[in-house]
Every structure is written in structure tokens, then in C-alpha cells.
Coordinates of C-alpha atoms (C1' of nucleotides) in Angstrom, one line a residue:
Chain A
M1 CA 1.8 25.6 14.3
G2 CA 1.6 22.0 16.2
R3 CA 4.9 20.0 16.6
P4 CA 7.1 19.0 13.3
P5 CA 5.6 15.6 12.2
C6 CA 8.2 13.0 12.6
C7 CA 8.5 11.9 9.1
D8 CA 10.1 15.3 8.0
K9 CA 13.5 13.6 8.6
I10 CA 15.7 13.3 5.9
G11 CA 15.7 9.7 4.7
I12 CA 13.0 8.8 6.2
K13 CA 11.0 6.5 3.6
K14 CA 7.7 6.9 2.6
G15 CA 4.9 5.3 0.4
P16 CA 3.8 1.8 0.3
W17 CA 5.8 -0.9 2.1
T18 CA 7.6 -3.3 0.2
P19 CA 7.5 -7.0 1.2
E20 CA 11.0 -6.7 2.6
E21 CA 10.1 -3.9 4.7
D22 CA 7.1 -5.7 5.8
I23 CA 9.2 -9.5 6.6
I24 CA 11.5 -7.1 8.7
L25 CA 9.4 -5.2 10.7
V26 CA 7.5 -8.6 11.3
S27 CA 10.1 -10.8 12.7
Y28 CA 11.1 -7.6 14.4
I29 CA 8.1 -7.6 16.1
Q30 CA 7.9 -11.5 16.8
E31 CA 11.1 -10.9 18.5
H32 CA 10.3 -8.5 20.5
G33 CA 6.3 -8.2 20.6
P34 CA 4.6 -5.3 19.7
G35 CA 5.0 -1.2 21.0
N36 CA 8.0 0.9 22.0
W37 CA 7.4 1.6 18.5
R38 CA 9.7 4.7 18.7
S39 CA 13.1 2.2 18.4
V40 CA 11.5 -0.5 15.6
P41 CA 12.9 2.0 13.3
T42 CA 17.2 2.5 15.2
N43 CA 16.8 -1.4 16.1
T44 CA 15.5 -2.7 12.4
G45 CA 17.1 -0.8 10.0
L46 CA 14.4 0.5 8.6
M47 CA 14.1 3.9 7.0
R48 CA 11.0 4.5 8.0
C49 CA 9.2 6.7 11.3
S50 CA 7.9 4.8 14.0
K51 CA 4.1 5.9 13.3
S52 CA 5.0 4.5 9.9
C53 CA 5.0 0.9 10.7
R54 CA 2.9 1.3 13.8
L55 CA 0.4 2.2 11.5
R56 CA 1.8 -0.6 8.6
W57 CA 1.5 -3.1 11.8
T58 CA -2.1 -2.6 12.9
N59 CA -3.6 -1.7 9.9
Y60 CA -2.1 -4.4 7.8
L61 CA 0.8 -7.2 9.0
R62 CA -1.3 -7.8 12.4
P63 CA -2.5 -11.3 12.9
G64 CA -5.9 -11.5 12.9
I65 CA -6.9 -9.0 9.9
K66 CA -9.7 -9.8 7.4
R67 CA -9.5 -7.7 4.6
G68 CA -12.0 -7.1 2.2
N69 CA -15.7 -8.6 1.1
F70 CA -17.4 -7.0 4.1
T71 CA -20.2 -9.1 4.9
D72 CA -24.0 -8.0 4.8
H73 CA -23.9 -8.1 8.4
E74 CA -20.6 -6.3 9.2
E75 CA -22.2 -4.1 6.8
K76 CA -25.1 -3.3 8.8
M77 CA -23.1 -3.5 11.5
I78 CA -21.4 0.1 10.5
I79 CA -24.2 1.8 9.7
H80 CA -25.6 1.0 13.0
L81 CA -22.7 1.8 14.8
Q82 CA -22.1 4.9 12.7
A83 CA -25.1 6.0 13.3
L84 CA -25.0 5.4 17.6
L85 CA -21.3 6.2 17.6
G86 CA -20.6 8.4 15.0
N87 CA -17.3 8.8 12.9
R88 CA -15.9 6.9 16.1
W89 CA -13.7 3.8 14.0
A90 CA -12.1 2.8 16.5
A91 CA -14.8 2.2 19.1
I92 CA -17.1 0.6 16.0
A93 CA -13.7 -1.5 15.0
S94 CA -13.8 -2.8 18.8
Y95 CA -17.5 -4.6 17.6
L96 CA -16.0 -5.8 14.7
P97 CA -12.2 -7.3 15.6
Q98 CA -11.3 -8.3 12.3
R99 CA -11.1 -5.2 10.9
T100 CA -9.1 -2.1 11.5
D101 CA -10.8 0.9 12.2
N102 CA -8.5 2.2 8.9
D103 CA -10.6 -0.9 7.1
I104 CA -13.9 0.7 8.3
K105 CA -13.5 3.8 7.7
N106 CA -12.1 3.2 3.9
Y107 CA -15.2 1.4 3.5
W108 CA -17.5 3.5 5.3
N109 CA -16.4 6.7 2.7
T110 CA -16.3 4.6 -0.5
H111 CA -19.0 2.5 0.2
L112 CA -22.1 2.9 2.8
K113 CA -21.4 6.9 2.6
K114 CA -23.1 6.8 -1.5
K115 CA -25.3 3.4 -0.6
L116 CA -27.1 5.2 1.8
K117 CA -27.0 8.6 -0.1
K118 CA -28.9 6.6 -3.0
M119 CA -30.9 4.6 -0.2
E120 CA -32.3 7.9 0.7
S121 CA -32.7 9.9 -3.2
E122 CA -34.8 6.5 -3.8
G123 CA -36.5 7.4 -1.2
G124 CA -37.3 3.6 0.1
D125 CA -38.5 2.5 3.4
D126 CA -34.8 1.4 3.5
S127 CA -33.7 5.0 3.6
N128 CA -36.7 6.1 5.8
N129 CA -35.8 3.6 8.5
Y130 CA -32.1 4.7 8.5
E131 CA -32.6 8.3 8.4
K132 CA -35.2 7.6 11.7
G133 CA -32.0 6.2 13.1
N134 CA -30.2 8.9 12.4
S135 CA -31.8 11.6 13.3
C136 CA -32.4 9.6 16.7
S137 CA -29.4 9.5 17.2
Q138 CA -28.1 12.5 15.9
L139 CA -30.3 13.7 19.2
K140 CA -28.3 12.1 21.7
G141 CA -25.6 14.7 21.0
Q142 CA -21.6 13.9 19.7
W143 CA -21.0 14.6 24.2
E144 CA -23.8 11.7 24.7
R145 CA -22.6 9.5 22.1
R146 CA -18.7 9.9 23.2
L147 CA -19.6 8.6 26.7
Q148 CA -21.7 5.3 25.4
T149 CA -18.3 4.5 24.1
D150 CA -16.5 5.4 27.1
I151 CA -19.1 3.8 29.4
H152 CA -18.6 1.1 26.5
M153 CA -14.9 0.8 26.9
A154 CA -14.6 0.9 30.1
K155 CA -17.5 -1.9 30.7
Q156 CA -14.5 -3.7 28.2
A157 CA -11.9 -3.6 30.4
L158 CA -13.1 -4.4 33.1
C159 CA -14.9 -7.4 32.0
E160 CA -11.7 -8.4 30.8
A161 CA -9.7 -8.0 34.2
L162 CA -12.2 -10.3 35.8
S163 CA -12.4 -12.7 32.7
L164 CA -8.8 -14.2 33.8
D165 CA -10.1 -17.6 33.8
K166 CA -10.7 -16.6 30.3
P167 CA -7.6 -16.2 28.5
T168 CA -8.6 -17.4 24.6
Q169 CA -11.3 -15.0 24.3
I170 CA -8.9 -11.9 24.6
F171 CA -7.4 -11.4 21.1
P172 CA -7.4 -11.3 18.5
E173 CA -10.3 -12.9 18.3
T174 CA -12.7 -10.7 20.2
K175 CA -14.6 -7.8 21.0
L176 CA -11.7 -5.9 22.4
P177 CA -10.5 -2.8 20.5
S178 CA -8.7 -3.5 17.8
T179 CA -6.3 -1.2 18.8
S180 CA -4.3 -4.1 18.7
S181 CA -0.7 -3.0 19.6
Q182 CA -2.5 -2.3 23.3
C183 CA -4.3 -5.2 23.4
F184 CA -0.6 -7.5 22.6
H185 CA 1.4 -5.2 24.4
D186 CA -1.4 -5.1 28.0
H187 CA -2.6 -8.6 27.3
H188 CA 0.6 -11.2 25.3
H189 CA 4.1 -11.4 27.2
P190 CA 6.3 -10.8 23.7
T191 CA 6.9 -15.2 24.8
S192 CA 4.1 -16.7 25.4
P193 CA 3.1 -19.1 23.2
N194 CA -0.4 -17.4 22.9
Q195 CA 1.4 -15.1 21.1
T196 CA 3.4 -16.6 19.0
S197 CA 1.0 -18.3 17.3
L198 CA -0.8 -14.4 16.8
Y199 CA 2.6 -14.0 15.0
A200 CA 2.5 -16.7 13.3
S201 CA -0.4 -15.6 12.0
S202 CA 0.6 -12.5 10.6
T203 CA 3.6 -14.3 8.6
E204 CA 0.7 -15.9 7.0
N205 CA -0.8 -12.7 5.9
I206 CA 3.0 -11.6 4.9
A207 CA 3.0 -15.0 2.9
K208 CA -0.2 -13.9 1.3
L209 CA 1.0 -10.6 0.8
L210 CA 3.7 -12.0 -1.0
D211 CA 1.7 -14.1 -2.8
N212 CA -0.1 -11.5 -3.8
W213 CA 2.2 -9.2 -4.8
M214 CA 4.3 -12.0 -6.8
K215 CA 1.1 -12.3 -9.2
K216 CA 0.6 -8.9 -9.5
S217 CA 4.2 -7.8 -10.4
P218 CA 6.3 -10.8 -10.5
N219 CA 9.7 -9.1 -11.6
K220 CA 10.1 -7.0 -8.6
I221 CA 11.4 -9.8 -6.3
E222 CA 14.5 -9.5 -6.2
K223 CA 16.1 -12.6 -6.9
N224 CA 18.9 -13.1 -3.8
Y225 CA 16.1 -11.9 -1.2
S226 CA 15.9 -13.0 2.0
F227 CA 13.5 -14.2 4.0
S228 CA 15.7 -15.8 6.3
N229 CA 15.2 -13.9 9.1
M230 CA 11.7 -14.5 9.1
V231 CA 11.7 -18.2 9.2
T232 CA 14.1 -18.2 11.9
T233 CA 12.1 -15.8 13.8
G234 CA 8.7 -17.2 12.6
S235 CA 9.3 -20.7 13.1
S236 CA 10.8 -22.0 16.0
S237 CA 9.7 -25.7 15.0
S238 CA 11.0 -25.2 11.2
E239 CA 13.5 -27.4 10.1
G240 CA 16.9 -25.1 11.7
T241 CA 17.1 -22.7 8.7
Q242 CA 20.8 -20.6 8.9
S243 CA 19.5 -16.9 9.6
T244 CA 22.1 -16.4 6.7
T245 CA 20.5 -18.2 4.3
T246 CA 19.8 -16.3 1.4
C247 CA 16.9 -17.8 -0.7
T248 CA 15.6 -17.6 -4.0
Q249 CA 11.8 -16.5 -3.9
E250 CA 10.8 -19.3 -4.8
H251 CA 12.4 -21.1 -2.3
A252 CA 11.8 -18.3 0.4
L253 CA 8.0 -19.3 -0.5
D254 CA 8.2 -22.6 0.1
S255 CA 9.8 -21.8 3.2
L256 CA 6.6 -19.8 4.0
W257 CA 4.3 -21.8 3.0
S258 CA 6.1 -24.7 4.6
F259 CA 5.9 -22.6 7.6
N260 CA 2.4 -22.2 7.5
S261 CA 1.7 -25.4 7.0
E262 CA 3.8 -26.3 10.7
R263 CA 2.3 -23.5 12.3
S264 CA -0.7 -25.0 11.0
Q265 CA 0.1 -28.3 13.0
S266 CA 1.3 -26.7 15.7
V267 CA -1.2 -24.2 16.4
S268 CA -3.9 -25.3 14.9
A269 CA -5.3 -27.1 17.9
E270 CA -5.1 -23.8 20.0
E271 CA -6.3 -21.8 16.9
N272 CA -9.3 -23.4 16.2
T273 CA -10.1 -23.0 19.4
N274 CA -10.1 -19.4 19.3
L275 CA -11.8 -19.5 16.4
V276 CA -14.5 -22.0 18.0
E277 CA -14.8 -19.5 20.8
S278 CA -14.2 -16.2 18.8
K279 CA -16.6 -17.2 15.9
P280 CA -20.2 -16.3 17.9
N281 CA -18.0 -13.1 18.5
L282 CA -16.9 -12.7 15.0
E283 CA -21.0 -13.6 14.5
T284 CA -22.4 -11.9 16.7
Q285 CA -24.7 -9.7 15.8
V286 CA -25.4 -6.5 18.3
P287 CA -28.8 -5.2 18.7
L288 CA -29.3 -1.7 17.9
M289 CA -31.3 -1.7 21.4
L290 CA -29.8 -3.8 23.4
L291 CA -26.4 -2.0 22.5
E292 CA -27.8 1.0 23.7
N293 CA -29.2 -1.0 26.6
W294 CA -26.3 -2.6 27.5
L295 CA -24.4 1.1 27.4
F296 CA -26.7 2.5 29.8
D297 CA -27.4 -0.3 32.0
D298 CA -25.5 -1.2 34.5
A299 CA -27.0 -5.1 34.8
A300 CA -25.5 -5.7 31.9
P301 CA -24.5 -9.2 32.7
Q302 CA -27.8 -10.3 31.1
C303 CA -28.0 -7.7 28.9
N304 CA -24.7 -8.6 27.4
E305 CA -25.5 -12.2 27.0
D306 CA -28.6 -11.0 24.8
L307 CA -26.2 -9.0 22.6
M308 CA -23.9 -12.0 22.5
N309 CA -26.8 -14.1 21.4
M310 CA -29.0 -12.6 19.3
S311 CA -29.3 -11.6 15.9
L312 CA -28.8 -8.4 14.6
E313 CA -31.6 -9.1 12.3
E314 CA -33.9 -9.6 15.3
S315 CA -34.1 -6.0 15.9
T316 CA -33.5 -4.7 12.6
E317 CA -35.2 -6.5 10.3
G318 CA -37.1 -3.4 9.2
L319 CA -34.0 -1.4 8.4
F320 CA -33.4 -3.4 5.4
Chain B
dA1 C1' -3.7 1.0 -28.6
dA2 C1' -3.7 5.0 -26.5
dC3 C1' -5.8 8.5 -22.7
dT4 C1' -8.5 10.5 -19.6
dC5 C1' -11.4 9.6 -15.9
dC6 C1' -13.0 8.0 -11.3
dC7 C1' -12.4 4.4 -7.9
dC8 C1' -10.2 2.2 -3.8
dC9 C1' -7.0 2.2 0.0
dA10 C1' -2.9 1.9 1.6
dA11 C1' -0.5 5.6 3.7
dC12 C1' 0.5 10.4 5.7
dC13 C1' -0.6 14.1 8.5
dG14 C1' -2.2 16.6 12.3
dC15 C1' -4.1 17.1 16.6
dA16 C1' -5.4 15.2 21.5
dG17 C1' -4.0 11.8 25.4
dA18 C1' -1.9 9.3 28.4
dG19 C1' 2.0 9.7 31.1
dA20 C1' 6.8 10.1 32.4
dG21 C1' 10.1 13.4 34.8
Chain C
dT1 C1' 2.1 22.1 37.7
dC2 C1' 4.6 22.1 33.6
dT3 C1' 7.0 20.2 29.6
dC4 C1' 7.9 16.4 27.3
dT5 C1' 7.5 12.3 24.5
dC6 C1' 4.7 8.4 22.6
dT7 C1' 0.8 6.8 21.1
dG8 C1' -3.8 6.3 19.0
dC9 C1' -7.5 8.3 16.4
dG10 C1' -9.5 10.7 12.7
dG11 C1' -9.5 13.5 8.7
dT12 C1' -7.2 13.8 4.2
dT13 C1' -4.4 12.4 0.5
dG14 C1' -2.5 10.2 -3.6
dG15 C1' -0.8 6.6 -6.3
dG16 C1' -2.6 2.4 -8.7
dG17 C1' -5.3 0.3 -11.6
dG18 C1' -9.9 -0.5 -13.1
dA19 C1' -13.6 1.0 -16.8
dG20 C1' -14.7 3.8 -20.4
dT21 C1' -14.3 6.6 -24.3

DNA sequence: AACTCCCCCAACCGCAGAGAG
DNA sequence: TCTCTCTGCGGTTGGGGGAGT
């Protein structure tokens, strides 16, 4: 028997998060930054265990997360990376910065597995190619795969350490591991302007969430729910909303929208820069061979360049 | 309309690793 | 070196909702 689960404590809430809880969590992180999850439930009054808070943040609330609708390219990336790395979802997620490991894992289990099985049973070229790749990768063995990923991670860390002149490429739209709390912790001081924009975009996530939530269940939101904490802490440039203000849901959402529009003005330049710079990363198409070369090749810079510039389709056309 | 089945995905669980003391 | 705490990761679960009957 291992350690008892952290959520066995009496009074700890489980199950789906409510928008209220999300807002409390995001406002807290806006103020204090992610990390030190142990203290989050205590300091926020959330009846959740620290683990639950961390997961909610990393898998759902953190900025820069793209949800649903995996593109063909993302799909291919996942398939190839899975063949190469196995079920190392966190490592795979590091190649798809906008996706969480949980998302990728779910997508693999619910869609790609079936898809590949189907292709396999149809016995088409595609499945043959996948099989080839898969059996090839199996030969590498788990240990080797682990080693590859470790090398990759080490290289990333090294590159990152040596690239102090490129701070905007770090997060969120980068090729760094998606275990974002660590990224945040390592690279962003809680009060840094960059982080403010990141938090803002997580607020945007919540706004979307609330929007969807209201569409689904318009009766669930209590009329006098207060969004003020989020608004006041979320937008340093908002029009002085009092922290004790209680809003109707319409007001609250209005605040959110205005917050977002203000935010988009105040941070758009910076964010646009990030987006523009990150676009090649997001759309980076990593050929498997290059990936492998890069992992094993100490003369990485040139190869790395190639990784960034080449299209996945160039080297994997035959696979699909 | 009512019921059942199935799928999806958010969240949980348990283990492992890292780091502090 | 050992113990303890915290965090990260991967496997699994279960509730909600859509599809089918």
C-alpha cells in the first residue's frame, strides 16, 4: 500500500469544477503565480485537494490551451510521436504546446487507437506504413525511447538556458514541455508583465468556459454570484471595479468581455508578437527521421533548424 | 417520449522522482 | 543515507450527453 490519497480528507470536494471554483483558482494564481499547490486550497478556501487544483490549472485553465478539434497535422504528430516514444504523453505534449498531455492521451485512446486499428484491419497501405513505423520503433525498446526523450528534454533545457535573448519564445506557445506549472515557475516571475498577459489569457479561457456553461445550463448560475475578484485581479487596467462588488451574471460577463477587450488592447502587441513568433512552432512539422536524428545527433543546431523548417508531410507523405 | 447503449473527456488514483531537512 | 513532502506522470474511471431503438 502506498501513501493514502490526498483526497481522503473529510470535506474535500471531488468531481467537476464549477465556474466559481475556477474563478477563485485563477484569481489566486493571477496574484501568486502557479506553484506551491499545497497552499492553494488553504489560501483560497477551495474545498479541493492541491492535486486537484494543479490538475485543473494545467489541464484546463492555464493560458494557451487549445481544446478539441485536433488538426490533421496534430493527429499525425501524435501518431508518429507515440510510435517513437510510446505512451509518454507528457513528452509528446511537449511537441504540441497548446495541447495538454491529458488531452493527447484522451484523443489517442478515443480516436486514434480506433482509427489505426480500423486502418490496420482494412489492410491498406496506410496501416502497413504505420505498422512498419510501429514495429521499427518497437525495436528500439522502451529504455531507448526513454533515453531519447531524456536527451530531448536535456537539449531543450540547454537551449532554453542559452537562449536568454529570446524570452518571448519560452511560453506558452513553445516547444517546451507542457507541464506548464513548472514552466511558469521556472521562467516567469509572478509579477512580470509577460505573465500578466498569460494570466489574462487564462481568464479568457474561463470566459469561454462560462459562456459555454451558460449556454448549456443557464439556470445554474446564481444571480448574485460575484465575479469581482477575477475582474479586479484579472485586469489591472479595468475601470476600478470594487473587490466587494456583487454582479449579476450579465454584469459579470460584461465585465469579462470588457476585460478581454481591454486585455486584447493592452497585451495584443506583445501577444501578437508571441503568436507570430510561435506560429512556426505551432505549425512546426517534425519529420520522424529528423526527429530521431536530432535526438541522437550532437551536432543538433543544423538539424534543429531543419526540424523547425521542414514539413512533416515531406517525410511522411507515404504514411497517410 | 422513454429507455438503453455507447462515446467522450474531465477528473481521479496511485506510483515514481526530486528535493529538502 | 534515510525519511518525508511535494509535484509530475500515466492509467483508469465515471458522469454527462448524444445516438439509436
